[in-house]
């Protein structure tokens, strides 16, 4: 499942506290299609925060497609973020939320150069956050668009529903069909509604609605793939940027599967999902009761019993089968950048790194311009090798000083300037290359070239040095899937820990790992996915574990 591919342990992720800059308000009044908003200006950037792009999805609008926001009279203050969407914040989030989560959360934020006029028609960058589709929001300081705006673009971020608010289905909802087939994938619907708001309103902020780049990381990168293939998002953007967004393939869950998961949740609240008043009772639950403790942390330590939460699924209208759409040329066919970090989840042959290469080949193979990257740089203050999942964001956004504060070095800043320059160039022209930057060749399957933002801080274009390893890993994965045994590459750790025979193998081979107090938070990932974080999980050790596991009969 998508959610399982996004798991990271709290013990793995190293964080620093953000530094927040203070802005001075001024009379930056802009008219939107629902009313006027007043923003703020600071350091050459004008910003507007907390602009409603849809109605509050509460009460009868819980588990409905986003509805139009109500118009307002007078000038609405837009100088502070509104609530992030309802969730239990993840303690080890690489970008901690800046607001208190709430169910009323469908708001957008805009940054632009203060000197740009309303008629400037600047390129637009639209950010989609990650968080496993259960966490995340637009308010983290490292997600500020101010520094990119200084480079001559309009930057937009927005919130979308997560957890059981963002993906939920139940037979009564399906029978009601209140939104003409728009069922289940409410968080992705929010993303589409936000892009429609951009199309209708961004010109008033000096942006060009015909020149919009969408960019997302992790769950946000997967969302970019979903938007790139969704017929409902066609024409809402002209460029796509995928950061650690996987392999461009869909899970096999159906609406019926998600309805069953919704029914499981209803029963967990002592509500009969088949009762005539089931939906009314579920909508009467508080936001906290619907959240029910769900976060990335709970996904590491799932509750006993059947699953009660899921991520986006193929419904055929909002979200389509990604692999099928790319193979059949049924996608937006816009210039695309795709990449992952060097120590991303799953390792070289995993969903993120090998997945970026696979998605690049699939899209480039249809004649669409694609540029692939690998982010290998580690901030000087981190003190350990390997660029972990989500550590690239402050560099792409040029917010390294926000992320690392007084520990930020000149090299960190320089790397951020280089990478954000490519991002802005791509937003402006559909090509990341530009004056003063090393040439970044387009990806082809035969050339297999990418841009490596290296550990030494230099951007170097080269044939993928991990290409052979990735291909070998794919062959090993196929063999493991066909073996009928537990393996380090296919079996979640928790499944092996629950089988006494498999657990005995692990206790013999990696006793220190199994005895760790943090092991419960890694139940949803494979040993190979943990390899980047645990030095003792060498290739030789995983091979020895697999040899022992091959002697164990797998439980059904």
Coordinates of C-alpha atoms in Angstrom, one line a residue:
X1 CA 0.0 0.0 0.0
X2 CA 1.1 3.6 -0.6
X3 CA 1.1 4.3 3.1
X4 CA 3.5 1.5 3.8
X5 CA 5.9 2.8 1.3
X6 CA 6.0 6.1 3.1
X7 CA 6.9 4.9 6.6
X8 CA 9.9 6.3 8.4
X9 CA 10.8 5.7 12.1
X10 CA 10.9 8.5 14.6
X11 CA 14.4 7.3 15.6
X12 CA 15.6 7.7 12.1
X13 CA 14.7 11.2 11.2
X14 CA 17.0 14.0 12.6
X15 CA 15.3 17.3 13.0
X16 CA 16.1 20.9 13.9
X17 CA 13.7 23.6 15.1
X18 CA 12.7 26.1 12.5
X19 CA 13.4 29.8 12.8
X20 CA 10.4 32.0 11.9
X21 CA 10.8 35.5 10.4
X22 CA 8.3 38.2 11.2
X23 CA 6.6 40.1 8.5
X24 CA 5.2 43.6 8.7
X25 CA 1.7 44.1 7.3
X26 CA 0.9 46.7 4.6
X27 CA -2.0 47.5 2.4
X28 CA -1.6 44.7 -0.1
X29 CA -5.3 44.3 -1.2
X30 CA -6.2 41.9 -4.0
X31 CA -9.6 41.0 -5.3
X32 CA -10.4 37.3 -5.6
X33 CA -13.5 35.7 -7.1
X34 CA -15.0 35.5 -3.5
X35 CA -13.9 38.8 -2.1
X36 CA -10.9 41.1 -1.3
X37 CA -7.9 39.9 0.8
X38 CA -5.2 42.0 2.4
X39 CA -1.7 40.5 2.7
X40 CA 1.6 41.6 4.1
X41 CA 5.0 42.7 2.7
X42 CA 8.5 41.9 4.0
X43 CA 12.0 41.8 2.5
X44 CA 10.8 42.5 -1.0
X45 CA 8.1 39.8 -1.0
X46 CA 4.3 40.3 -0.7
X47 CA 2.3 37.4 0.7
X48 CA -1.3 36.4 1.4
X49 CA -2.1 33.5 3.7
X50 CA -5.3 31.7 4.7
X51 CA -7.4 32.4 1.6
X52 CA -10.4 30.1 1.3
X53 CA -10.4 28.1 -1.9
X54 CA -13.3 25.9 -1.0
X55 CA -16.0 25.7 1.7
X56 CA -15.1 24.2 5.1
X57 CA -15.6 20.4 4.7
X58 CA -17.4 20.0 8.0
X59 CA -20.8 18.7 9.1
X60 CA -22.8 17.5 6.0
X61 CA -19.7 18.4 3.8
X62 CA -17.5 15.8 5.6
X63 CA -16.8 13.2 2.9
X64 CA -18.1 15.4 0.1
X65 CA -16.2 16.8 -2.9
X66 CA -15.0 20.3 -2.1
X67 CA -17.7 22.9 -2.5
X68 CA -17.3 26.6 -3.5
X69 CA -16.2 28.9 -0.7
X70 CA -18.8 31.5 0.4
X71 CA -18.3 35.1 -0.8
X72 CA -17.5 37.7 1.8
X73 CA -17.9 41.5 2.1
X74 CA -15.2 43.9 3.0
X75 CA -11.5 43.0 3.0
X76 CA -10.4 39.7 4.6
X77 CA -7.2 39.7 6.6
X78 CA -4.8 37.3 4.9
X79 CA -1.6 37.8 7.0
X80 CA -1.5 34.4 8.8
X81 CA -1.8 30.8 8.0
X82 CA -5.2 29.2 8.6
X83 CA -5.5 25.7 10.2
X84 CA -3.7 22.8 8.7
X85 CA -6.0 19.9 8.0
X86 CA -7.1 17.6 10.8
X87 CA -4.4 15.1 12.0
X88 CA -2.3 14.1 14.9
X89 CA 1.0 15.9 14.2
X90 CA 3.9 13.4 13.6
X91 CA 6.6 14.1 16.2
X92 CA 9.5 13.4 13.9
X93 CA 8.1 15.3 10.9
X94 CA 10.9 16.8 8.8
X95 CA 8.7 19.9 8.5
X96 CA 6.7 20.4 11.8
X97 CA 3.3 22.1 11.4
X98 CA 3.0 25.8 12.2
X99 CA -0.7 25.8 13.1
X100 CA -3.2 23.8 15.1
X101 CA -4.9 21.3 12.9
X102 CA -8.7 21.5 12.3
X103 CA -11.3 20.1 10.0
X104 CA -11.9 23.6 8.5
X105 CA -8.7 23.7 6.6
X106 CA -9.1 24.4 2.8
X107 CA -7.0 27.5 2.5
X108 CA -4.3 28.7 0.1
X109 CA -1.3 30.9 0.5
X110 CA 0.4 33.1 -2.1
X111 CA 3.9 34.8 -2.4
X112 CA 5.1 37.1 -5.1
X113 CA 7.8 39.7 -5.7
X114 CA 6.5 42.9 -4.0
X115 CA 7.5 45.0 -6.9
X116 CA 5.7 42.9 -9.5
X117 CA 2.5 44.5 -10.8
X118 CA -0.9 42.7 -11.0
X119 CA -0.3 42.4 -14.7
X120 CA 3.1 40.9 -14.5
X121 CA 2.0 37.4 -15.7
X122 CA 4.8 35.7 -13.7
X123 CA 5.3 31.9 -13.8
X124 CA 3.4 30.1 -11.0
X125 CA 4.8 27.3 -8.7
X126 CA 2.1 25.3 -6.8
X127 CA 3.4 23.2 -3.9
X128 CA 1.8 19.9 -2.7
X129 CA 3.1 18.7 0.7
X130 CA 3.9 15.1 1.7
X131 CA 3.1 13.2 4.9
X132 CA 1.9 9.7 3.9
X133 CA -1.6 11.1 3.2
X134 CA -2.1 11.2 7.0
X135 CA 0.1 14.1 8.0
X136 CA 1.4 17.3 6.5
X137 CA 0.3 20.9 5.9
X138 CA 1.2 24.1 4.1
X139 CA 2.3 26.0 7.2
X140 CA 5.8 24.7 8.0
X141 CA 8.3 27.5 7.8
X142 CA 10.6 25.5 5.5
X143 CA 7.7 25.5 2.9
X144 CA 7.6 29.3 2.7
X145 CA 7.6 30.5 -0.9
X146 CA 9.3 33.8 -0.1
X147 CA 12.8 33.0 -1.4
X148 CA 11.5 31.4 -4.6
X149 CA 9.3 34.5 -5.2
X150 CA 12.4 36.7 -5.0
X151 CA 13.6 34.8 -8.1
X152 CA 10.7 36.1 -10.1
X153 CA 7.8 33.6 -9.6
X154 CA 4.4 33.5 -7.9
X155 CA 4.4 30.7 -5.3
X156 CA 1.2 29.0 -4.1
X157 CA 0.7 26.4 -1.3
X158 CA -2.5 25.0 0.0
X159 CA -4.0 22.4 2.3
X160 CA -5.7 19.2 1.3
X161 CA -7.5 16.7 3.6
X162 CA -5.5 13.8 5.0
X163 CA -6.2 10.6 6.9
X164 CA -9.8 9.5 7.1
X165 CA -11.0 12.9 6.0
X166 CA -9.0 12.7 2.8
X167 CA -9.8 9.1 1.8
X168 CA -12.9 7.4 2.9
X169 CA -15.7 5.3 1.4
X170 CA -18.8 3.6 2.7
X171 CA -21.7 2.0 0.8
X172 CA -24.2 4.7 1.9
X173 CA -21.9 7.4 0.5
X174 CA -21.7 5.4 -2.8
X175 CA -25.4 5.0 -3.0
X176 CA -26.0 8.7 -2.3
X177 CA -23.5 9.7 -5.0
X178 CA -24.0 13.3 -4.0
X179 CA -21.2 14.6 -6.3
X180 CA -21.7 12.6 -9.5
X181 CA -19.1 9.9 -9.1
X182 CA -16.7 12.0 -7.0
X183 CA -16.2 9.4 -4.3
X184 CA -13.6 8.5 -1.8
X185 CA -10.5 10.5 -2.9
X186 CA -11.4 13.8 -1.2
X187 CA -7.8 14.9 -0.6
X188 CA -7.0 14.6 -4.3
X189 CA -10.3 16.4 -5.1
X190 CA -9.1 19.2 -2.8
X191 CA -5.9 19.5 -4.8
X192 CA -7.8 19.8 -8.1
X193 CA -10.1 22.4 -6.5
X194 CA -7.0 24.4 -5.4
X195 CA -5.6 24.3 -8.9
X196 CA -8.9 25.5 -10.3
X197 CA -8.7 28.4 -7.7
X198 CA -5.3 29.2 -9.1
X199 CA -6.6 29.2 -12.6
X200 CA -9.4 31.6 -11.7
X201 CA -7.5 33.9 -9.4
X202 CA -3.7 33.9 -9.8
X203 CA -3.7 36.6 -12.4
X204 CA -4.9 39.1 -9.8
X205 CA -1.7 38.3 -7.9
X206 CA 0.5 38.9 -10.9
X207 CA 0.7 35.2 -11.9
X208 CA 0.1 33.6 -15.3
X209 CA -2.7 30.9 -15.1
X210 CA -1.3 29.5 -18.4
X211 CA 2.1 28.9 -16.9
X212 CA 1.7 26.8 -13.8
X213 CA 4.1 24.2 -12.4
X214 CA 3.0 21.7 -9.8
X215 CA 5.6 20.3 -7.4
X216 CA 5.2 17.8 -4.6
X217 CA 7.3 15.6 -2.4
X218 CA 6.6 12.0 -1.1
X219 CA 2.8 11.8 -0.9
X220 CA 2.8 15.1 -2.7
X221 CA 5.0 13.6 -5.4
X222 CA 2.6 10.7 -5.8
X223 CA -0.1 13.3 -6.0
X224 CA 1.7 15.0 -8.9
X225 CA 1.5 11.6 -10.7
X226 CA -2.2 11.4 -9.9
X227 CA -2.9 14.9 -11.2
X228 CA -0.7 14.3 -14.3
X229 CA -3.0 11.4 -15.2
X230 CA -6.4 12.6 -13.9
X231 CA -8.8 13.8 -16.6
X232 CA -10.2 16.2 -14.1
X233 CA -6.9 18.0 -13.7
X234 CA -6.2 18.3 -17.4
X235 CA -5.3 21.9 -18.5
X236 CA -4.7 23.1 -14.9
X237 CA -0.9 23.0 -15.1
X238 CA 1.8 23.0 -17.7
X239 CA 4.8 21.4 -15.9
X240 CA 5.2 18.7 -13.3
X241 CA 7.9 18.2 -10.7
X242 CA 8.0 14.9 -8.7
X243 CA 10.2 14.7 -5.6
X244 CA 10.4 11.2 -4.1
X245 CA 7.1 10.3 -5.6
X246 CA 7.6 6.6 -6.4
X247 CA 7.4 4.7 -9.6
X248 CA 4.2 6.1 -11.2
X249 CA 2.3 2.9 -10.6
X250 CA -1.0 2.5 -8.7
X251 CA -2.0 0.1 -5.9
X252 CA -4.7 -2.4 -6.8
X253 CA -7.3 -1.3 -4.2
X254 CA -10.8 -0.6 -5.5
X255 CA -13.7 1.3 -4.2
X256 CA -15.1 -1.9 -2.7
X257 CA -11.8 -2.4 -0.8
X258 CA -12.0 1.2 0.6
X259 CA -15.7 0.7 1.5
X260 CA -14.7 -2.3 3.6
X261 CA -12.0 -0.3 5.3
X262 CA -14.6 2.5 6.0
X263 CA -17.0 -0.2 7.4
X264 CA -14.2 -1.4 9.7
X265 CA -13.8 2.1 11.0
X266 CA -17.5 2.4 11.6
X267 CA -17.5 -0.8 13.6
X268 CA -14.5 0.4 15.6
X269 CA -16.8 3.3 16.8
X270 CA -19.7 0.9 17.5
X271 CA -21.6 2.1 14.5
X272 CA -23.3 -0.5 12.2
X273 CA -22.1 0.4 8.7
X274 CA -25.3 -1.1 7.3
X275 CA -27.7 0.8 9.5
X276 CA -29.8 3.6 7.9
X277 CA -28.3 6.2 10.2
X278 CA -24.7 5.0 9.9
X279 CA -23.5 8.0 7.8
X280 CA -25.3 10.5 10.1
X281 CA -23.6 8.9 13.1
X282 CA -20.2 9.0 11.5
X283 CA -20.6 12.6 10.6
X284 CA -21.7 13.4 14.1
X285 CA -18.3 12.1 15.4
X286 CA -15.9 14.8 16.5
X287 CA -12.9 15.5 14.3
X288 CA -10.7 14.0 17.1
X289 CA -12.8 10.8 17.0
X290 CA -12.5 10.4 13.3
X291 CA -8.7 11.0 13.5
X292 CA -8.6 8.4 16.3
X293 CA -4.9 9.0 16.9
X294 CA -3.9 8.3 13.3
X295 CA -0.5 9.6 12.2
X296 CA 2.6 8.3 10.6
X297 CA 3.5 7.1 14.1
X298 CA 0.4 5.0 14.4
X299 CA 1.2 3.5 11.0
X300 CA 4.4 2.2 12.5
X301 CA 2.4 0.7 15.4
X302 CA -0.9 -0.3 13.9
X303 CA -3.8 -1.0 16.2
X304 CA -4.9 -4.6 16.5
X305 CA -7.8 -5.6 14.2
X306 CA -8.7 -4.9 10.5
X307 CA -7.4 -1.8 8.8
X308 CA -9.4 1.4 9.3
X309 CA -7.5 3.8 7.1
X310 CA -6.1 3.9 3.6
X311 CA -4.6 6.3 1.1
X312 CA -5.8 7.3 -2.4
X313 CA -7.1 4.6 -4.6
X314 CA -8.1 4.1 -8.3
X315 CA -11.7 5.2 -8.6
X316 CA -11.6 5.7 -12.4
X317 CA -12.7 9.4 -12.3
X318 CA -10.6 11.4 -9.9
X319 CA -7.7 8.9 -9.7
X320 CA -7.0 6.6 -12.6
X321 CA -4.6 3.7 -12.9
X322 CA -1.2 5.5 -13.2
X323 CA 0.7 2.8 -15.0
X324 CA -2.1 2.2 -17.5
X325 CA -2.5 5.9 -18.2
X326 CA 1.2 6.5 -18.8
X327 CA 1.5 3.4 -21.0
X328 CA -1.6 4.4 -23.1
X329 CA -0.5 8.1 -23.4
X330 CA -3.5 9.2 -21.4
X331 CA -1.8 11.9 -19.3
X332 CA -1.0 15.6 -19.5
X333 CA 2.2 15.2 -21.4
X334 CA 3.9 18.2 -19.8
X335 CA 7.6 18.7 -19.2
X336 CA 8.5 16.8 -16.1
X337 CA 11.4 16.6 -13.5
X338 CA 11.6 13.4 -11.4
X339 CA 14.0 12.4 -8.7
X340 CA 14.7 11.1 -5.2
X341 CA 17.3 11.4 -2.4
X342 CA 20.4 9.2 -2.3
X343 CA 19.3 7.5 1.0
X344 CA 15.6 7.5 0.2
X345 CA 13.2 4.9 1.6
X346 CA 13.8 1.4 0.2
X347 CA 17.4 2.0 -0.9
X348 CA 18.7 1.9 -4.4
X349 CA 16.2 -0.7 -5.7
X350 CA 13.3 0.7 -3.7
X351 CA 10.1 2.5 -4.5
X352 CA 11.7 6.0 -4.4
X353 CA 15.1 5.7 -6.1
X354 CA 14.5 2.9 -8.6
X355 CA 10.9 4.2 -8.8
X356 CA 12.1 7.7 -10.0
X357 CA 14.2 6.0 -12.7
X358 CA 11.3 3.8 -13.8
X359 CA 8.9 6.7 -13.9
X360 CA 11.4 8.8 -15.9
X361 CA 11.7 6.1 -18.5
X362 CA 8.0 5.5 -18.8
X363 CA 7.2 9.2 -19.4
X364 CA 10.3 10.0 -21.5
X365 CA 9.5 6.9 -23.6
X366 CA 6.3 8.7 -24.7
X367 CA 8.2 11.6 -26.2
X368 CA 7.7 13.9 -23.2
X369 CA 10.8 15.9 -22.0
X370 CA 12.0 14.6 -18.6
X371 CA 14.9 15.5 -16.4
X372 CA 15.9 13.1 -13.6
X373 CA 17.9 14.0 -10.5
X374 CA 19.4 12.4 -7.4
X375 CA 19.8 14.6 -4.3
X376 CA 22.9 13.4 -2.4
X377 CA 23.9 16.5 -0.4
X378 CA 23.7 16.4 3.3
X379 CA 23.8 19.7 5.3
X380 CA 27.1 20.2 7.1
X381 CA 25.4 20.2 10.5
X382 CA 23.8 16.8 10.1
X383 CA 27.1 14.9 10.5
X384 CA 26.1 11.6 8.9
X385 CA 26.3 10.5 5.3
X386 CA 23.3 9.8 3.1
X387 CA 20.6 12.3 2.1
X388 CA 17.5 11.0 3.8
X389 CA 13.9 11.2 2.7
X390 CA 12.5 14.8 2.6
X391 CA 15.9 16.4 3.4
X392 CA 16.0 17.9 -0.1
X393 CA 13.1 20.3 0.4
X394 CA 14.9 23.2 2.1
X395 CA 17.4 23.2 -0.7
X396 CA 14.8 23.1 -3.5
X397 CA 12.9 26.0 -1.8
X398 CA 16.1 27.9 -0.8
X399 CA 15.0 27.8 2.9
X400 CA 18.1 26.2 4.3
X401 CA 18.6 29.0 6.8
X402 CA 15.0 28.5 8.0
X403 CA 15.6 24.8 8.5
X404 CA 19.1 24.8 10.0
X405 CA 19.2 28.2 11.6
X406 CA 22.6 29.3 12.9
X407 CA 24.0 25.9 11.9
X408 CA 23.6 26.7 8.3
X409 CA 26.9 27.0 6.4
X410 CA 27.9 28.9 3.3
X411 CA 28.0 25.6 1.4
X412 CA 24.5 24.8 2.5
X413 CA 23.3 28.1 1.2
X414 CA 25.2 27.8 -2.1
X415 CA 23.7 24.3 -2.7
X416 CA 20.2 25.8 -2.1
X417 CA 20.9 28.7 -4.5
X418 CA 21.9 26.2 -7.2
X419 CA 19.0 23.8 -6.8
X420 CA 16.4 26.5 -6.4
X421 CA 17.7 28.1 -9.6
X422 CA 16.9 25.0 -11.5
X423 CA 13.5 24.9 -10.0
X424 CA 12.7 28.5 -11.0
X425 CA 14.1 28.0 -14.5
X426 CA 11.9 25.0 -15.0
X427 CA 8.9 26.9 -13.8
X428 CA 9.7 29.8 -16.2
X429 CA 10.5 27.9 -19.3
X430 CA 9.8 24.2 -18.9
X431 CA 13.5 23.4 -18.9
X432 CA 15.7 23.5 -15.7
X433 CA 18.7 24.8 -17.5
X434 CA 19.8 28.4 -17.5
X435 CA 22.7 30.8 -17.3
X436 CA 25.3 30.1 -14.7
X437 CA 24.2 26.6 -14.0
X438 CA 25.9 23.2 -15.0
X439 CA 24.1 21.7 -18.0
X440 CA 21.4 19.2 -17.1
X441 CA 20.7 16.8 -19.9
X442 CA 17.2 15.4 -20.6
X443 CA 16.6 11.8 -19.6
X444 CA 16.4 9.0 -22.1
X445 CA 16.3 5.3 -21.2
X446 CA 19.3 4.6 -23.4
X447 CA 21.4 7.6 -22.1
X448 CA 20.2 7.0 -18.5
X449 CA 21.6 10.4 -17.5
X450 CA 20.7 12.3 -14.4
X451 CA 21.8 15.3 -12.4
X452 CA 23.4 14.4 -9.1
X453 CA 23.4 17.1 -6.5
X454 CA 26.5 15.6 -4.9
X455 CA 27.6 15.2 -1.3
X456 CA 30.4 17.6 -2.1
X457 CA 27.8 20.3 -3.0
X458 CA 28.5 20.2 -6.7
X459 CA 25.9 19.5 -9.4
X460 CA 27.2 16.9 -11.8
X461 CA 25.4 15.4 -14.8
X462 CA 26.3 11.8 -15.4
X463 CA 25.1 8.4 -16.5
X464 CA 23.3 6.9 -13.5
X465 CA 26.2 5.2 -11.5
X466 CA 23.6 3.1 -9.8
X467 CA 21.9 1.9 -13.0
X468 CA 23.3 -1.6 -12.9
X469 CA 22.6 -2.0 -9.2
X470 CA 19.0 -0.8 -9.7
X471 CA 18.5 -3.4 -12.5
X472 CA 20.0 -6.1 -10.4
X473 CA 17.7 -5.1 -7.5
X474 CA 14.7 -5.3 -9.8
X475 CA 15.7 -8.8 -10.8
X476 CA 16.2 -9.7 -7.2
X477 CA 12.8 -8.3 -6.3
X478 CA 11.1 -10.3 -9.0
X479 CA 12.8 -13.4 -7.7
X480 CA 11.8 -12.7 -4.1
X481 CA 8.2 -12.1 -5.1
X482 CA 8.1 -15.4 -6.9
X483 CA 9.9 -17.4 -4.1
X484 CA 7.0 -17.9 -1.8
X485 CA 9.2 -17.2 1.2
X486 CA 9.7 -14.3 3.6
X487 CA 12.5 -12.1 2.3
X488 CA 14.3 -8.9 3.4
X489 CA 13.1 -7.1 0.3
X490 CA 9.4 -8.0 0.2
X491 CA 8.2 -8.8 3.7
X492 CA 7.3 -6.1 6.3
X493 CA 9.3 -6.6 9.4
X494 CA 6.2 -6.9 11.6
X495 CA 5.0 -9.9 9.6
X496 CA 8.2 -11.7 10.4
X497 CA 8.2 -10.7 14.0
X498 CA 4.7 -12.2 14.3
X499 CA 5.9 -15.6 13.0
X500 CA 8.0 -17.4 15.7
X501 CA 10.1 -19.2 13.1
X502 CA 10.9 -16.1 11.1
X503 CA 11.5 -14.1 14.3
X504 CA 14.0 -16.7 15.5
X505 CA 16.0 -16.1 12.3
X506 CA 16.1 -12.4 12.9
X507 CA 17.0 -12.8 16.6
X508 CA 19.9 -15.0 15.5
X509 CA 21.1 -12.9 12.6
X510 CA 20.5 -9.3 13.9
X511 CA 19.9 -9.5 17.6
X512 CA 20.8 -5.9 18.3
X513 CA 18.3 -4.6 15.8
X514 CA 15.5 -6.8 17.1
X515 CA 16.2 -5.8 20.7
X516 CA 16.0 -2.1 19.9
X517 CA 13.3 -0.1 21.7
X518 CA 12.4 1.5 18.4
X519 CA 11.8 -1.7 16.5
X520 CA 8.0 -1.4 16.9
X521 CA 8.0 1.7 14.8
X522 CA 9.5 -0.2 11.9
X523 CA 7.0 -2.9 11.6
X524 CA 5.6 -1.6 8.3
X525 CA 8.8 -1.6 6.4
X526 CA 11.2 -4.2 5.0
X527 CA 14.7 -4.9 6.2
X528 CA 16.0 -3.6 2.9
X529 CA 14.1 -0.3 3.4
X530 CA 15.9 0.0 6.8
X531 CA 19.3 -0.6 5.3
X532 CA 20.1 3.1 4.8
X533 CA 19.6 3.8 8.5
X534 CA 21.1 0.7 10.2
X535 CA 24.8 0.1 9.2
X536 CA 24.7 -3.5 10.4
X537 CA 22.2 -4.4 7.6
X538 CA 24.8 -4.8 5.0
X539 CA 24.2 -6.5 1.6
X540 CA 26.0 -9.6 2.9
X541 CA 23.9 -9.7 6.1
X542 CA 20.6 -9.4 4.1
X543 CA 21.8 -12.2 1.9
X544 CA 22.5 -14.4 4.9
X545 CA 19.1 -13.5 6.4
X546 CA 17.3 -14.4 3.1
X547 CA 19.1 -17.7 3.0
X548 CA 17.9 -18.6 6.5
X549 CA 14.3 -17.3 5.8
X550 CA 14.2 -19.6 2.7
X551 CA 14.1 -22.5 5.1
X552 CA 11.0 -21.1 6.9
X553 CA 7.5 -21.9 5.7
X554 CA 5.6 -18.7 5.2
X555 CA 2.4 -18.3 7.2
X556 CA -0.7 -17.6 5.1

